[in-house]
PDB file of C-alpha atoms in Angstrom:
ATOM      1  CA  LEU Q   1      -9.352 -11.192   5.715  1.00  0.00           C
ATOM      2  CA  LYS Q   2     -12.593  -9.725   7.072  1.00  0.00           C
ATOM      3  CA  GLU Q   3     -10.876  -8.481  10.236  1.00  0.00           C
ATOM      4  CA  ARG Q   4      -8.097  -6.894   8.163  1.00  0.00           C
ATOM      5  CA  ALA Q   5     -10.662  -5.126   5.952  1.00  0.00           C
ATOM      6  CA  ILE Q   6     -12.482  -3.782   9.029  1.00  0.00           C
ATOM      7  CA  SER Q   7      -9.187  -2.645  10.528  1.00  0.00           C
ATOM      8  CA  LEU Q   8      -8.216  -0.890   7.289  1.00  0.00           C
ATOM      9  CA  ALA Q   9     -11.608   0.864   7.100  1.00  0.00           C
ATOM     10  CA  ARG Q  10     -11.100   2.097  10.666  1.00  0.00           C
ATOM     11  CA  HIS Q  11      -7.660   3.438   9.776  1.00  0.00           C
ATOM     12  CA  TYR Q  12      -9.068   5.140   6.662  1.00  0.00           C
ATOM     13  CA  LYS Q  13     -11.689   6.866   8.790  1.00  0.00           C
ATOM     14  CA  LYS Q  14      -9.077   8.079  11.255  1.00  0.00           C
ATOM     15  CA  SER Q  15      -6.793   9.274   8.454  1.00  0.00           C
ATOM     16  CA  LEU Q  16      -9.566  11.257   6.781  1.00  0.00           C
ATOM     17  CA  GLY Q  17     -10.536  12.767  10.130  1.00  0.00           C
ATOM     18  CA  ILE Q  18      -6.999  13.961  10.886  1.00  0.00           C
ATOM     19  CA  SER Q  19      -6.545  15.323   7.342  1.00  0.00           C
ATOM     20  CA  TRP Q  20      -9.806  17.265   7.625  1.00  0.00           C
ATOM     21  CA  ARG Q  21      -9.118  18.641  11.111  1.00  0.00           C
ATOM     22  CA  ALA Q  22      -5.614  19.735  10.085  1.00  0.00           C
ATOM     23  CA  SER Q  23      -7.025  22.162   7.469  1.00  0.00           C
ATOM     24  CA  PRO Q  24     -10.419  21.817   5.729  1.00  0.00           C
ATOM     25  CA  PRO Q  25      -9.596  24.351   2.918  1.00  0.00           C
ATOM     26  CA  LEU Q  26      -6.294  22.653   2.029  1.00  0.00           C
ATOM     27  CA  PHE Q  27      -7.945  19.236   2.200  1.00  0.00           C
ATOM     28  CA  LEU Q  28     -10.688  20.273  -0.248  1.00  0.00           C
ATOM     29  CA  ALA Q  29      -8.180  21.962  -2.565  1.00  0.00           C
ATOM     30  CA  ARG Q  30      -6.156  18.766  -2.859  1.00  0.00           C
ATOM     31  CA  ILE Q  31      -9.287  16.741  -3.635  1.00  0.00           C
ATOM     32  CA  ALA Q  32     -10.282  19.252  -6.345  1.00  0.00           C
ATOM     33  CA  TYR Q  33      -6.901  18.878  -8.039  1.00  0.00           C
ATOM     34  CA  GLU Q  34      -7.096  15.079  -8.006  1.00  0.00           C
ATOM     35  CA  LEU Q  35     -10.480  15.208  -9.724  1.00  0.00           C
ATOM     36  CA  PHE Q  36      -9.194  17.666 -12.350  1.00  0.00           C
ATOM     37  CA  SER Q  37      -6.039  15.666 -13.081  1.00  0.00           C
ATOM     38  CA  VAL Q  38      -8.067  12.530 -13.928  1.00  0.00           C
ATOM     39  CA  SER Q  39      -9.453  14.023 -17.141  1.00  0.00           C
ATOM     40  CA  VAL Q  40      -6.302  15.714 -18.483  1.00  0.00           C
ATOM     41  CA  PRO Q  41      -4.460  12.653 -19.942  1.00  0.00           C
ATOM     42  CA  ILE Q  42      -7.461  11.325 -21.902  1.00  0.00           C
ATOM     43  CA  VAL Q  43      -8.424  14.768 -23.261  1.00  0.00           C
ATOM     44  CA  SER Q  44      -4.804  15.302 -24.326  1.00  0.00           C
ATOM     45  CA  LEU Q  45      -4.790  12.016 -26.260  1.00  0.00           C
ATOM     46  CA  TYR Q  46      -7.920  12.950 -28.210  1.00  0.00           C
ATOM     47  CA  LEU Q  47      -6.499  16.396 -28.991  1.00  0.00           C
ATOM     48  CA  SER Q  48      -3.242  14.826 -30.233  1.00  0.00           C
ATOM     49  CA  ARG Q  49      -5.247  12.429 -32.369  1.00  0.00           C
ATOM     50  CA  THR Q  50      -7.096  15.377 -33.932  1.00  0.00           C
ATOM     51  CA  VAL Q  51      -3.831  17.194 -34.742  1.00  0.00           C
ATOM     52  CA  ILE Q  52      -2.251  14.118 -36.360  1.00  0.00           C
ATOM     53  CA  ASN Q  53      -5.364  13.371 -38.408  1.00  0.00           C
ATOM     54  CA  ILE Q  54      -5.481  16.983 -39.658  1.00  0.00           C
ATOM     55  CA  LEU Q  55      -1.834  16.959 -40.697  1.00  0.00           C
ATOM     56  CA  SER Q  56      -2.080  13.557 -42.369  1.00  0.00           C
ATOM     57  CA  SER Q  57      -5.291  14.272 -44.306  1.00  0.00           C
ATOM     58  CA  ALA Q  58      -5.258  14.925 -48.036  1.00  0.00           C
ATOM     59  CA  ASN Q  59      -6.889  18.360 -47.662  1.00  0.00           C
ATOM     60  CA  TYR Q  60      -4.900  19.505 -44.636  1.00  0.00           C
ATOM     61  CA  ALA Q  61      -4.339  22.959 -46.204  1.00  0.00           C
ATOM     62  CA  THR Q  62      -8.042  23.755 -45.772  1.00  0.00           C
ATOM     63  CA  GLN Q  63      -8.027  22.801 -42.090  1.00  0.00           C
ATOM     64  CA  LYS Q  64      -5.568  25.408 -40.810  1.00  0.00           C
ATOM     65  CA  VAL Q  65      -8.151  27.117 -38.608  1.00  0.00           C
ATOM     66  CA  GLU Q  66      -9.118  23.852 -36.909  1.00  0.00           C
ATOM     67  CA  PHE Q  67      -5.429  22.996 -36.499  1.00  0.00           C
ATOM     68  CA  TYR Q  68      -4.610  26.317 -34.785  1.00  0.00           C
ATOM     69  CA  GLN Q  69      -7.694  26.069 -32.586  1.00  0.00           C
ATOM     70  CA  THR Q  70      -6.731  22.580 -31.454  1.00  0.00           C
ATOM     71  CA  ILE Q  71      -3.156  23.690 -30.730  1.00  0.00           C
ATOM     72  CA  ALA Q  72      -4.502  26.633 -28.701  1.00  0.00           C
ATOM     73  CA  VAL Q  73      -6.653  24.259 -26.638  1.00  0.00           C
ATOM     74  CA  ILE Q  74      -3.662  21.936 -26.046  1.00  0.00           C
ATOM     75  CA  VAL Q  75      -1.458  24.831 -24.896  1.00  0.00           C
ATOM     76  CA  ALA Q  76      -4.199  26.202 -22.608  1.00  0.00           C
ATOM     77  CA  LEU Q  77      -4.802  22.751 -21.111  1.00  0.00           C
ATOM     78  CA  ASN Q  78      -1.080  22.181 -20.510  1.00  0.00           C
ATOM     79  CA  LEU Q  79      -0.631  25.591 -18.877  1.00  0.00           C
ATOM     80  CA  LEU Q  80      -3.681  25.039 -16.689  1.00  0.00           C
ATOM     81  CA  ASN Q  81      -2.426  21.605 -15.670  1.00  0.00           C
ATOM     82  CA  LEU Q  82       1.033  23.032 -14.939  1.00  0.00           C
ATOM     83  CA  LEU Q  83      -0.458  25.800 -12.789  1.00  0.00           C
ATOM     84  CA  PHE Q  84      -2.663  23.423 -10.821  1.00  0.00           C
ATOM     85  CA  SER Q  85       0.183  20.912 -10.446  1.00  0.00           C
ATOM     86  CA  ARG Q  86       2.551  23.516  -8.970  1.00  0.00           C
ATOM     87  CA  ALA Q  87      -0.216  24.869  -6.752  1.00  0.00           C
ATOM     88  CA  ASN Q  88      -1.042  21.357  -5.548  1.00  0.00           C
ATOM     89  CA  THR Q  89       2.629  20.765  -4.642  1.00  0.00           C
ATOM     90  CA  PHE Q  90       2.618  23.962  -2.580  1.00  0.00           C
ATOM     91  CA  ILE Q  91      -0.742  23.220  -0.958  1.00  0.00           C
ATOM     92  CA  GLY Q  92       0.187  19.571  -0.355  1.00  0.00           C
ATOM     93  CA  ALA Q  93       3.400  20.531   1.451  1.00  0.00           C
ATOM     94  CA  MET Q  94       1.539  22.925   3.765  1.00  0.00           C
ATOM     95  CA  HIS Q  95      -1.206  20.405   4.441  1.00  0.00           C
ATOM     96  CA  ALA Q  96       1.312  17.625   5.129  1.00  0.00           C
ATOM     97  CA  ASP Q  97       3.020  19.817   7.729  1.00  0.00           C
ATOM     98  CA  LYS Q  98      -0.300  20.499   9.445  1.00  0.00           C
ATOM     99  CA  VAL Q  99      -1.224  16.815   9.440  1.00  0.00           C
ATOM    100  CA  ALA Q 100       2.210  15.910  10.839  1.00  0.00           C
ATOM    101  CA  LYS Q 101       1.610  18.387  13.651  1.00  0.00           C
ATOM    102  CA  GLN Q 102      -1.724  16.731  14.464  1.00  0.00           C
ATOM    103  CA  ILE Q 103      -0.120  13.294  14.582  1.00  0.00           C
ATOM    104  CA  ASP Q 104       2.801  14.513  16.724  1.00  0.00           C
ATOM    105  CA  LEU Q 105       0.364  16.052  19.201  1.00  0.00           C
ATOM    106  CA  GLU Q 106      -1.542  12.761  19.375  1.00  0.00           C
ATOM    107  CA  ILE Q 107       1.649  10.847  20.176  1.00  0.00           C
ATOM    108  CA  ILE Q 108       2.788  13.445  22.734  1.00  0.00           C
ATOM    109  CA  GLN Q 109      -0.600  13.437  24.424  1.00  0.00           C
ATOM    110  CA  GLN Q 110      -0.572   9.639  24.663  1.00  0.00           C
ATOM    111  CA  ILE Q 111       2.945   9.597  26.157  1.00  0.00           C
ATOM    112  CA  ASN Q 112       1.986  12.214  28.749  1.00  0.00           C
ATOM    113  CA  LEU Q 113      -1.067  10.201  29.814  1.00  0.00           C
ATOM    114  CA  LEU Q 114       0.924   7.039  30.577  1.00  0.00           C
ATOM    115  CA  ASP Q 115       2.149   6.033  34.012  1.00  0.00           C
ATOM    116  CA  ILE Q 116       5.793   6.803  34.806  1.00  0.00           C
ATOM    117  CA  SER Q 117       6.510   3.076  35.162  1.00  0.00           C
ATOM    118  CA  TYR Q 118       6.368   2.719  31.366  1.00  0.00           C
ATOM    119  CA  PHE Q 119       9.580   4.718  31.091  1.00  0.00           C
ATOM    120  CA  ASP Q 120      11.554   2.012  32.924  1.00  0.00           C
ATOM    121  CA  ASN Q 121      10.688  -0.568  30.279  1.00  0.00           C
ATOM    122  CA  PRO Q 122      12.908  -0.865  27.167  1.00  0.00           C
ATOM    123  CA  GLU Q 123       9.999  -2.397  25.227  1.00  0.00           C
ATOM    124  CA  PHE Q 124       8.085   0.862  25.701  1.00  0.00           C
ATOM    125  CA  TYR Q 125      10.797   2.760  23.846  1.00  0.00           C
ATOM    126  CA  ASP Q 126      10.625   0.164  21.061  1.00  0.00           C
ATOM    127  CA  GLN Q 127       6.899   0.848  20.846  1.00  0.00           C
ATOM    128  CA  ILE Q 128       7.511   4.594  20.634  1.00  0.00           C
ATOM    129  CA  GLN Q 129      10.092   4.016  17.908  1.00  0.00           C
ATOM    130  CA  ASN Q 130       7.640   1.927  15.887  1.00  0.00           C
ATOM    131  CA  ALA Q 131       4.706   4.276  16.554  1.00  0.00           C
ATOM    132  CA  VAL Q 132       6.558   7.393  15.396  1.00  0.00           C
ATOM    133  CA  ARG Q 133       7.755   5.642  12.241  1.00  0.00           C
ATOM    134  CA  ASP Q 134       4.433   3.977  11.454  1.00  0.00           C
ATOM    135  CA  SER Q 135       2.398   7.135  12.118  1.00  0.00           C
ATOM    136  CA  GLN Q 136       3.631   8.455   8.756  1.00  0.00           C
ATOM    137  CA  SER Q 137       1.382   5.885   7.094  1.00  0.00           C
ATOM    138  CA  LEU Q 138      -1.625   7.613   8.656  1.00  0.00           C
ATOM    139  CA  GLN Q 139      -0.933  10.759   6.661  1.00  0.00           C
ATOM    140  CA  SER Q 140      -0.507   8.940   3.363  1.00  0.00           C
ATOM    141  CA  LEU Q 141      -3.592   6.759   3.791  1.00  0.00           C
ATOM    142  CA  THR Q 142      -6.013   9.587   2.912  1.00  0.00           C
ATOM    143  CA  TRP Q 143      -4.288  10.184  -0.392  1.00  0.00           C
ATOM    144  CA  LEU Q 144      -4.122   6.503  -1.092  1.00  0.00           C
ATOM    145  CA  THR Q 145      -7.934   6.597  -1.055  1.00  0.00           C
ATOM    146  CA  LEU Q 146      -8.017   9.458  -3.548  1.00  0.00           C
ATOM    147  CA  SER Q 147      -5.359   7.780  -5.674  1.00  0.00           C
ATOM    148  CA  MET Q 148      -7.478   4.640  -5.740  1.00  0.00           C
ATOM    149  CA  ILE Q 149     -10.547   6.577  -6.921  1.00  0.00           C
ATOM    150  CA  LYS Q 150      -8.489   8.459  -9.494  1.00  0.00           C
ATOM    151  CA  SER Q 151      -6.821   5.288 -10.778  1.00  0.00           C
ATOM    152  CA  VAL Q 152     -10.128   3.409 -11.030  1.00  0.00           C
ATOM    153  CA  VAL Q 153     -11.685   6.265 -13.055  1.00  0.00           C
ATOM    154  CA  GLN Q 154      -8.654   6.291 -15.367  1.00  0.00           C
ATOM    155  CA  PHE Q 155      -8.763   2.496 -15.627  1.00  0.00           C
ATOM    156  CA  VAL Q 156     -12.447   2.409 -16.606  1.00  0.00           C
ATOM    157  CA  SER Q 157     -12.081   5.297 -19.093  1.00  0.00           C
ATOM    158  CA  ASN Q 158      -9.086   3.755 -20.860  1.00  0.00           C
ATOM    159  CA  LEU Q 159     -10.661   0.306 -20.752  1.00  0.00           C
ATOM    160  CA  LEU Q 160     -13.795   1.539 -22.548  1.00  0.00           C
ATOM    161  CA  ILE Q 161     -11.645   3.138 -25.266  1.00  0.00           C
ATOM    162  CA  LEU Q 162      -9.358   0.125 -25.732  1.00  0.00           C
ATOM    163  CA  VAL Q 163     -12.171  -2.437 -26.019  1.00  0.00           C
ATOM    164  CA  THR Q 164     -13.303  -0.633 -29.178  1.00  0.00           C
ATOM    165  CA  LEU Q 165     -10.042  -1.864 -30.719  1.00  0.00           C
ATOM    166  CA  ASN Q 166      -9.991  -5.370 -29.243  1.00  0.00           C
ATOM    167  CA  VAL Q 167     -11.904  -6.735 -26.264  1.00  0.00           C
ATOM    168  CA  TYR Q 168      -9.247  -9.304 -25.307  1.00  0.00           C
ATOM    169  CA  LEU Q 169      -6.266  -6.947 -24.996  1.00  0.00           C
ATOM    170  CA  PRO Q 170      -7.400  -5.207 -21.781  1.00  0.00           C
ATOM    171  CA  ILE Q 171      -8.153  -8.600 -20.218  1.00  0.00           C
ATOM    172  CA  ALA Q 172      -4.669  -9.816 -21.135  1.00  0.00           C
ATOM    173  CA  MET Q 173      -3.102  -6.688 -19.598  1.00  0.00           C
ATOM    174  CA  ILE Q 174      -5.012  -7.204 -16.343  1.00  0.00           C
ATOM    175  CA  ILE Q 175      -3.994 -10.877 -16.109  1.00  0.00           C
ATOM    176  CA  LEU Q 176      -0.341 -10.070 -16.817  1.00  0.00           C
ATOM    177  CA  CYS Q 177      -0.356  -7.456 -14.022  1.00  0.00           C
ATOM    178  CA  LEU Q 178      -1.586  -9.911 -11.370  1.00  0.00           C
ATOM    179  CA  PRO Q 179       1.842 -11.415 -10.468  1.00  0.00           C
ATOM    180  CA  GLY Q 180       3.080  -7.937  -9.550  1.00  0.00           C
ATOM    181  CA  ILE Q 181       0.328  -7.554  -6.926  1.00  0.00           C
ATOM    182  CA  PHE Q 182       1.386 -10.619  -4.968  1.00  0.00           C
ATOM    183  CA  ILE Q 183       5.087  -9.867  -5.349  1.00  0.00           C
ATOM    184  CA  ASP Q 184       4.711  -6.307  -4.016  1.00  0.00           C
ATOM    185  CA  LYS Q 185       2.630  -7.588  -1.119  1.00  0.00           C
ATOM    186  CA  TYR Q 186       5.257 -10.188  -0.220  1.00  0.00           C
ATOM    187  CA  VAL Q 187       8.111  -7.667  -0.420  1.00  0.00           C
ATOM    188  CA  ALA Q 188       6.260  -5.081   1.698  1.00  0.00           C
ATOM    189  CA  LYS Q 189       5.583  -7.674   4.410  1.00  0.00           C
ATOM    190  CA  ARG Q 190       9.233  -8.777   4.470  1.00  0.00           C
ATOM    191  CA  LYS Q 191      10.462  -5.187   4.789  1.00  0.00           C
ATOM    192  CA  TYR Q 192       8.059  -4.300   7.597  1.00  0.00           C
ATOM    193  CA  GLU Q 193       8.914  -7.441   9.573  1.00  0.00           C
ATOM    194  CA  TRP Q 194      12.592  -6.508   9.224  1.00  0.00           C
ATOM    195  CA  GLN Q 195      11.906  -2.987  10.544  1.00  0.00           C
ATOM    196  CA  LEU Q 196      10.034  -4.380  13.551  1.00  0.00           C
ATOM    197  CA  GLN Q 197      12.878  -6.745  14.388  1.00  0.00           C
ATOM    198  CA  ARG Q 198      15.398  -3.896  14.190  1.00  0.00           C
ATOM    199  CA  ALA Q 199      13.520  -1.418  16.422  1.00  0.00           C
ATOM    200  CA  ARG Q 200      15.851  -1.778  19.429  1.00  0.00           C
ATOM    201  CA  THR Q 201      19.008  -2.034  17.318  1.00  0.00           C
ATOM    202  CA  ASP Q 202      18.030   1.128  15.453  1.00  0.00           C
ATOM    203  CA  ARG Q 203      17.540   2.920  18.784  1.00  0.00           C
ATOM    204  CA  LYS Q 204      21.051   1.869  19.811  1.00  0.00           C
ATOM    205  CA  LEU Q 205      22.413   3.120  16.515  1.00  0.00           C
ATOM    206  CA  GLY Q 206      20.650   6.455  17.022  1.00  0.00           C
ATOM    207  CA  TYR Q 207      21.965   6.685  20.582  1.00  0.00           C
ATOM    208  CA  ILE Q 208      25.580   6.184  19.486  1.00  0.00           C
ATOM    209  CA  LYS Q 209      25.093   8.735  16.722  1.00  0.00           C
ATOM    210  CA  ARG Q 210      23.839  11.289  19.264  1.00  0.00           C
ATOM    211  CA  ILE Q 211      26.897  10.650  21.468  1.00  0.00           C
ATOM    212  CA  LEU Q 212      29.150  11.479  18.528  1.00  0.00           C
ATOM    213  CA  GLN Q 213      27.177  14.551  17.397  1.00  0.00           C
ATOM    214  CA  ALA Q 214      25.376  16.162  20.338  1.00  0.00           C
ATOM    215  CA  PRO Q 215      27.126  19.053  22.177  1.00  0.00           C
ATOM    216  CA  ALA Q 216      26.083  17.566  25.533  1.00  0.00           C
ATOM    217  CA  PHE Q 217      28.500  14.646  25.048  1.00  0.00           C
ATOM    218  CA  ALA Q 218      31.379  16.585  23.454  1.00  0.00           C
ATOM    219  CA  LYS Q 219      33.360  17.146  26.658  1.00  0.00           C
ATOM    220  CA  ASP Q 220      33.002  13.591  27.954  1.00  0.00           C
ATOM    221  CA  THR Q 221      33.995  11.910  24.684  1.00  0.00           C
ATOM    222  CA  ARG Q 222      37.152  14.029  24.541  1.00  0.00           C
ATOM    223  CA  LEU Q 223      37.940  13.698  28.244  1.00  0.00           C
ATOM    224  CA  PHE Q 224      37.833   9.891  28.135  1.00  0.00           C
ATOM    225  CA  GLY Q 225      39.083   9.568  24.544  1.00  0.00           C
ATOM    226  CA  VAL Q 226      36.223   7.308  23.399  1.00  0.00           C
ATOM    227  CA  GLN Q 227      35.514   8.897  19.998  1.00  0.00           C
ATOM    228  CA  ASP Q 228      37.201   6.086  18.032  1.00  0.00           C
ATOM    229  CA  TYR Q 229      35.452   3.434  20.132  1.00  0.00           C
ATOM    230  CA  PHE Q 230      31.996   4.844  19.381  1.00  0.00           C
ATOM    231  CA  LYS Q 231      32.831   5.570  15.735  1.00  0.00           C
ATOM    232  CA  LYS Q 232      33.850   1.922  15.245  1.00  0.00           C
ATOM    233  CA  LYS Q 233      30.727   0.740  17.049  1.00  0.00           C
ATOM    234  CA  HIS Q 234      28.561   3.010  14.887  1.00  0.00           C
ATOM    235  CA  LEU Q 235      30.270   1.847  11.694  1.00  0.00           C
ATOM    236  CA  ASP Q 236      29.944  -1.852  12.602  1.00  0.00           C
ATOM    237  CA  MET Q 237      26.223  -1.485  13.359  1.00  0.00           C
ATOM    238  CA  TRP Q 238      25.655   0.552  10.192  1.00  0.00           C
ATOM    239  CA  GLU Q 239      27.378  -2.095   8.087  1.00  0.00           C
ATOM    240  CA  VAL Q 240      25.012  -4.751   9.444  1.00  0.00           C
ATOM    241  CA  TRP Q 241      21.998  -2.494   8.763  1.00  0.00           C
ATOM    242  CA  PHE Q 242      23.181  -1.703   5.227  1.00  0.00           C
ATOM    243  CA  ARG Q 243      23.910  -5.355   4.425  1.00  0.00           C
ATOM    244  CA  GLU Q 244      20.435  -6.450   5.518  1.00  0.00           C
ATOM    245  CA  LYS Q 245      18.720  -3.571   3.713  1.00  0.00           C
ATOM    246  CA  LYS Q 246      20.731  -4.168   0.550  1.00  0.00           C
ATOM    247  CA  LYS Q 247      19.640  -7.809   0.531  1.00  0.00           C
ATOM    248  CA  LEU Q 248      15.971  -6.816   0.808  1.00  0.00           C
ATOM    249  CA  ASP Q 249      16.285  -4.099  -1.848  1.00  0.00           C
ATOM    250  CA  LYS Q 250      18.030  -6.510  -4.199  1.00  0.00           C
ATOM    251  CA  GLN Q 251      15.232  -9.050  -3.836  1.00  0.00           C
ATOM    252  CA  ARG Q 252      12.665  -6.332  -4.407  1.00  0.00           C
ATOM    253  CA  PHE Q 253      14.416  -5.142  -7.556  1.00  0.00           C
ATOM    254  CA  ILE Q 254      14.640  -8.644  -9.062  1.00  0.00           C
ATOM    255  CA  PHE Q 255      11.043  -9.588  -8.249  1.00  0.00           C
ATOM    256  CA  THR Q 256       9.401  -6.301  -9.265  1.00  0.00           C
ATOM    257  CA  PHE Q 257      11.403  -5.910 -12.473  1.00  0.00           C
ATOM    258  CA  SER Q 258      10.596  -9.450 -13.569  1.00  0.00           C
ATOM    259  CA  SER Q 259       6.871  -8.979 -12.952  1.00  0.00           C
ATOM    260  CA  SER Q 260       6.767  -5.563 -14.648  1.00  0.00           C
ATOM    261  CA  ILE Q 261       8.014  -6.976 -17.984  1.00  0.00           C
ATOM    262  CA  LEU Q 262       4.866  -9.044 -18.587  1.00  0.00           C
ATOM    263  CA  PRO Q 263       2.297  -6.195 -19.062  1.00  0.00           C
ATOM    264  CA  HIS Q 264       4.469  -4.556 -21.729  1.00  0.00           C
ATOM    265  CA  VAL Q 265       3.847  -7.588 -23.935  1.00  0.00           C
ATOM    266  CA  ALA Q 266       0.195  -6.516 -24.168  1.00  0.00           C
ATOM    267  CA  THR Q 267       1.027  -2.854 -24.912  1.00  0.00           C
ATOM    268  CA  THR Q 268       3.329  -3.998 -27.714  1.00  0.00           C
ATOM    269  CA  ALA Q 269       0.479  -6.079 -29.127  1.00  0.00           C
ATOM    270  CA  VAL Q 270      -1.723  -2.958 -29.142  1.00  0.00           C
ATOM    271  CA  LEU Q 271       0.839  -1.018 -31.188  1.00  0.00           C
ATOM    272  CA  ILE Q 272       1.221  -3.871 -33.687  1.00  0.00           C
ATOM    273  CA  MET Q 273      -2.555  -4.225 -34.025  1.00  0.00           C
ATOM    274  CA  VAL Q 274      -3.051  -0.481 -34.603  1.00  0.00           C
ATOM    275  CA  GLY Q 275      -0.179  -0.457 -37.102  1.00  0.00           C
ATOM    276  CA  ASN Q 276      -1.807  -3.281 -39.074  1.00  0.00           C
ATOM    277  CA  GLY Q 277      -5.117  -1.397 -38.978  1.00  0.00           C
ATOM    278  CA  ILE Q 278      -3.433   1.694 -40.448  1.00  0.00           C
ATOM    279  CA  PHE Q 279      -1.808  -0.377 -43.210  1.00  0.00           C
ATOM    280  CA  SER Q 280      -5.204  -1.845 -44.125  1.00  0.00           C
ATOM    281  CA  GLY Q 281      -6.902   1.556 -44.068  1.00  0.00           C
ATOM    282  CA  ALA Q 282      -9.261   0.698 -41.201  1.00  0.00           C
ATOM    283  CA  LEU Q 283      -7.526   3.134 -38.814  1.00  0.00           C
ATOM    284  CA  THR Q 284      -5.898   6.549 -39.143  1.00  0.00           C
ATOM    285  CA  LEU Q 285      -2.474   7.780 -38.064  1.00  0.00           C
ATOM    286  CA  GLY Q 286      -4.138   9.604 -35.202  1.00  0.00           C
ATOM    287  CA  ASP Q 287      -5.460   6.282 -33.918  1.00  0.00           C
ATOM    288  CA  TYR Q 288      -1.877   5.096 -33.425  1.00  0.00           C
ATOM    289  CA  SER Q 289      -1.288   8.001 -31.036  1.00  0.00           C
ATOM    290  CA  LEU Q 290      -4.660   7.509 -29.334  1.00  0.00           C
ATOM    291  CA  TYR Q 291      -4.610   3.756 -28.776  1.00  0.00           C
ATOM    292  CA  GLY Q 292      -0.892   3.647 -27.997  1.00  0.00           C
ATOM    293  CA  GLY Q 293      -1.389   6.324 -25.357  1.00  0.00           C
ATOM    294  CA  VAL Q 294      -4.529   4.640 -24.000  1.00  0.00           C
ATOM    295  CA  ALA Q 295      -2.687   1.302 -23.677  1.00  0.00           C
ATOM    296  CA  ASN Q 296       0.112   2.957 -21.708  1.00  0.00           C
ATOM    297  CA  GLN Q 297      -2.383   4.821 -19.530  1.00  0.00           C
ATOM    298  CA  LEU Q 298      -4.355   1.637 -18.914  1.00  0.00           C
ATOM    299  CA  LEU Q 299      -1.163  -0.124 -17.861  1.00  0.00           C
ATOM    300  CA  ALA Q 300      -0.268   2.823 -15.622  1.00  0.00           C
ATOM    301  CA  SER Q 301      -3.733   2.840 -14.025  1.00  0.00           C
ATOM    302  CA  ILE Q 302      -3.607  -0.935 -13.385  1.00  0.00           C
ATOM    303  CA  THR Q 303      -0.168  -0.502 -11.832  1.00  0.00           C
ATOM    304  CA  ALA Q 304      -1.469   2.409  -9.748  1.00  0.00           C
ATOM    305  CA  VAL Q 305      -4.503   0.464  -8.511  1.00  0.00           C
ATOM    306  CA  THR Q 306      -2.405  -2.551  -7.552  1.00  0.00           C
ATOM    307  CA  GLY Q 307       0.147  -0.234  -5.950  1.00  0.00           C
ATOM    308  CA  VAL Q 308      -2.540   1.427  -3.843  1.00  0.00           C
ATOM    309  CA  ILE Q 309      -3.884  -1.977  -2.781  1.00  0.00           C
ATOM    310  CA  ASN Q 310      -0.430  -3.094  -1.656  1.00  0.00           C
ATOM    311  CA  GLN Q 311       0.319   0.234   0.050  1.00  0.00           C
ATOM    312  CA  SER Q 312      -3.012  -0.026   1.872  1.00  0.00           C
ATOM    313  CA  TYR Q 313      -2.033  -3.518   3.020  1.00  0.00           C
ATOM    314  CA  GLU Q 314       1.314  -2.206   4.261  1.00  0.00           C
ATOM    315  CA  SER Q 315      -0.367   0.774   5.954  1.00  0.00           C
ATOM    316  CA  GLU Q 316      -2.790  -1.566   7.710  1.00  0.00           C
ATOM    317  CA  MET Q 317       0.144  -3.525   9.173  1.00  0.00           C
ATOM    318  CA  ARG Q 318       1.877  -0.345  10.325  1.00  0.00           C
ATOM    319  CA  LEU Q 319      -1.198   1.443  11.696  1.00  0.00           C
ATOM    320  CA  THR Q 320      -2.226  -1.596  13.688  1.00  0.00           C
ATOM    321  CA  LYS Q 321       0.971  -1.131  15.718  1.00  0.00           C
ATOM    322  CA  TYR Q 322       0.309   2.607  15.943  1.00  0.00           C
ATOM    323  CA  ALA Q 323      -3.247   1.983  17.195  1.00  0.00           C
ATOM    324  CA  GLN Q 324      -1.926  -0.465  19.786  1.00  0.00           C
ATOM    325  CA  PHE Q 325       0.429   2.237  21.078  1.00  0.00           C
ATOM    326  CA  LEU Q 326      -2.470   4.708  21.438  1.00  0.00           C
ATOM    327  CA  GLU Q 327      -4.402   2.075  23.409  1.00  0.00           C
ATOM    328  CA  LEU Q 328      -1.677   1.564  26.045  1.00  0.00           C
TER     329      LEU Q 328
END
């Protein structure tokens, strides 16, 4: 476990370095958006609570000014969030392209440094296949770090709000989310092991596909009349690939769906508890919107944190192979 943590920290450092070198301005812009987007959901819940409480109060007619002011703030916040979200999509796409270029150059440079004897070894091409595929995890690892920070901030914020209602509910939600962590980890490991085992078969499948599509082979396939032979070979290999992938995806669906049902038991308990508080007069109608939204956000943040942990685990597996390729 210690070695895996050290390896992951090394990969994080490399990922951050590549993201920064690709474009410092775009890198900083994406971080700024992540920090801004953390506060929007919680602020929106409090604003919605204010609106509902105004409309449900006995003297709501005297609170028109406060109502319109709150609505104006909600609209401004939503427009600002929409603007930043669209801008972040645009900036993120440009930055991802620049990072991909950096990674491609790293792979190309490594290949050009190797002795020509490597190119006579089929295992070398398997390593290239795995390295190119797994290098994509390097780009996502930086944003997994930011997602982790963002999710933890959201988790703590929603936790502090929800404990004012009942201290045991957040604990129950955390416990009920634990099975999903181990299930996602197991599924990710199974899928990656399957991809490693299929590296050479996937290269063969790609080779046959190129024969059927590339202009360089068009004359030969027609001259020797082998189109049907290669089409059947391609179809047979694809059927095997699809059957294996379908089996894995089916297992993932069953396991993840089953584990995701449990946390919703706790969110339902929150709604029932708030409803009872409103009936007794201890809570307001606005509290139903606030605590219901906080419970859902807490569940989402727990899911996000566990998702980042599992994605980091998967990235560590993939980037270990990528690092081994760069050390050839």
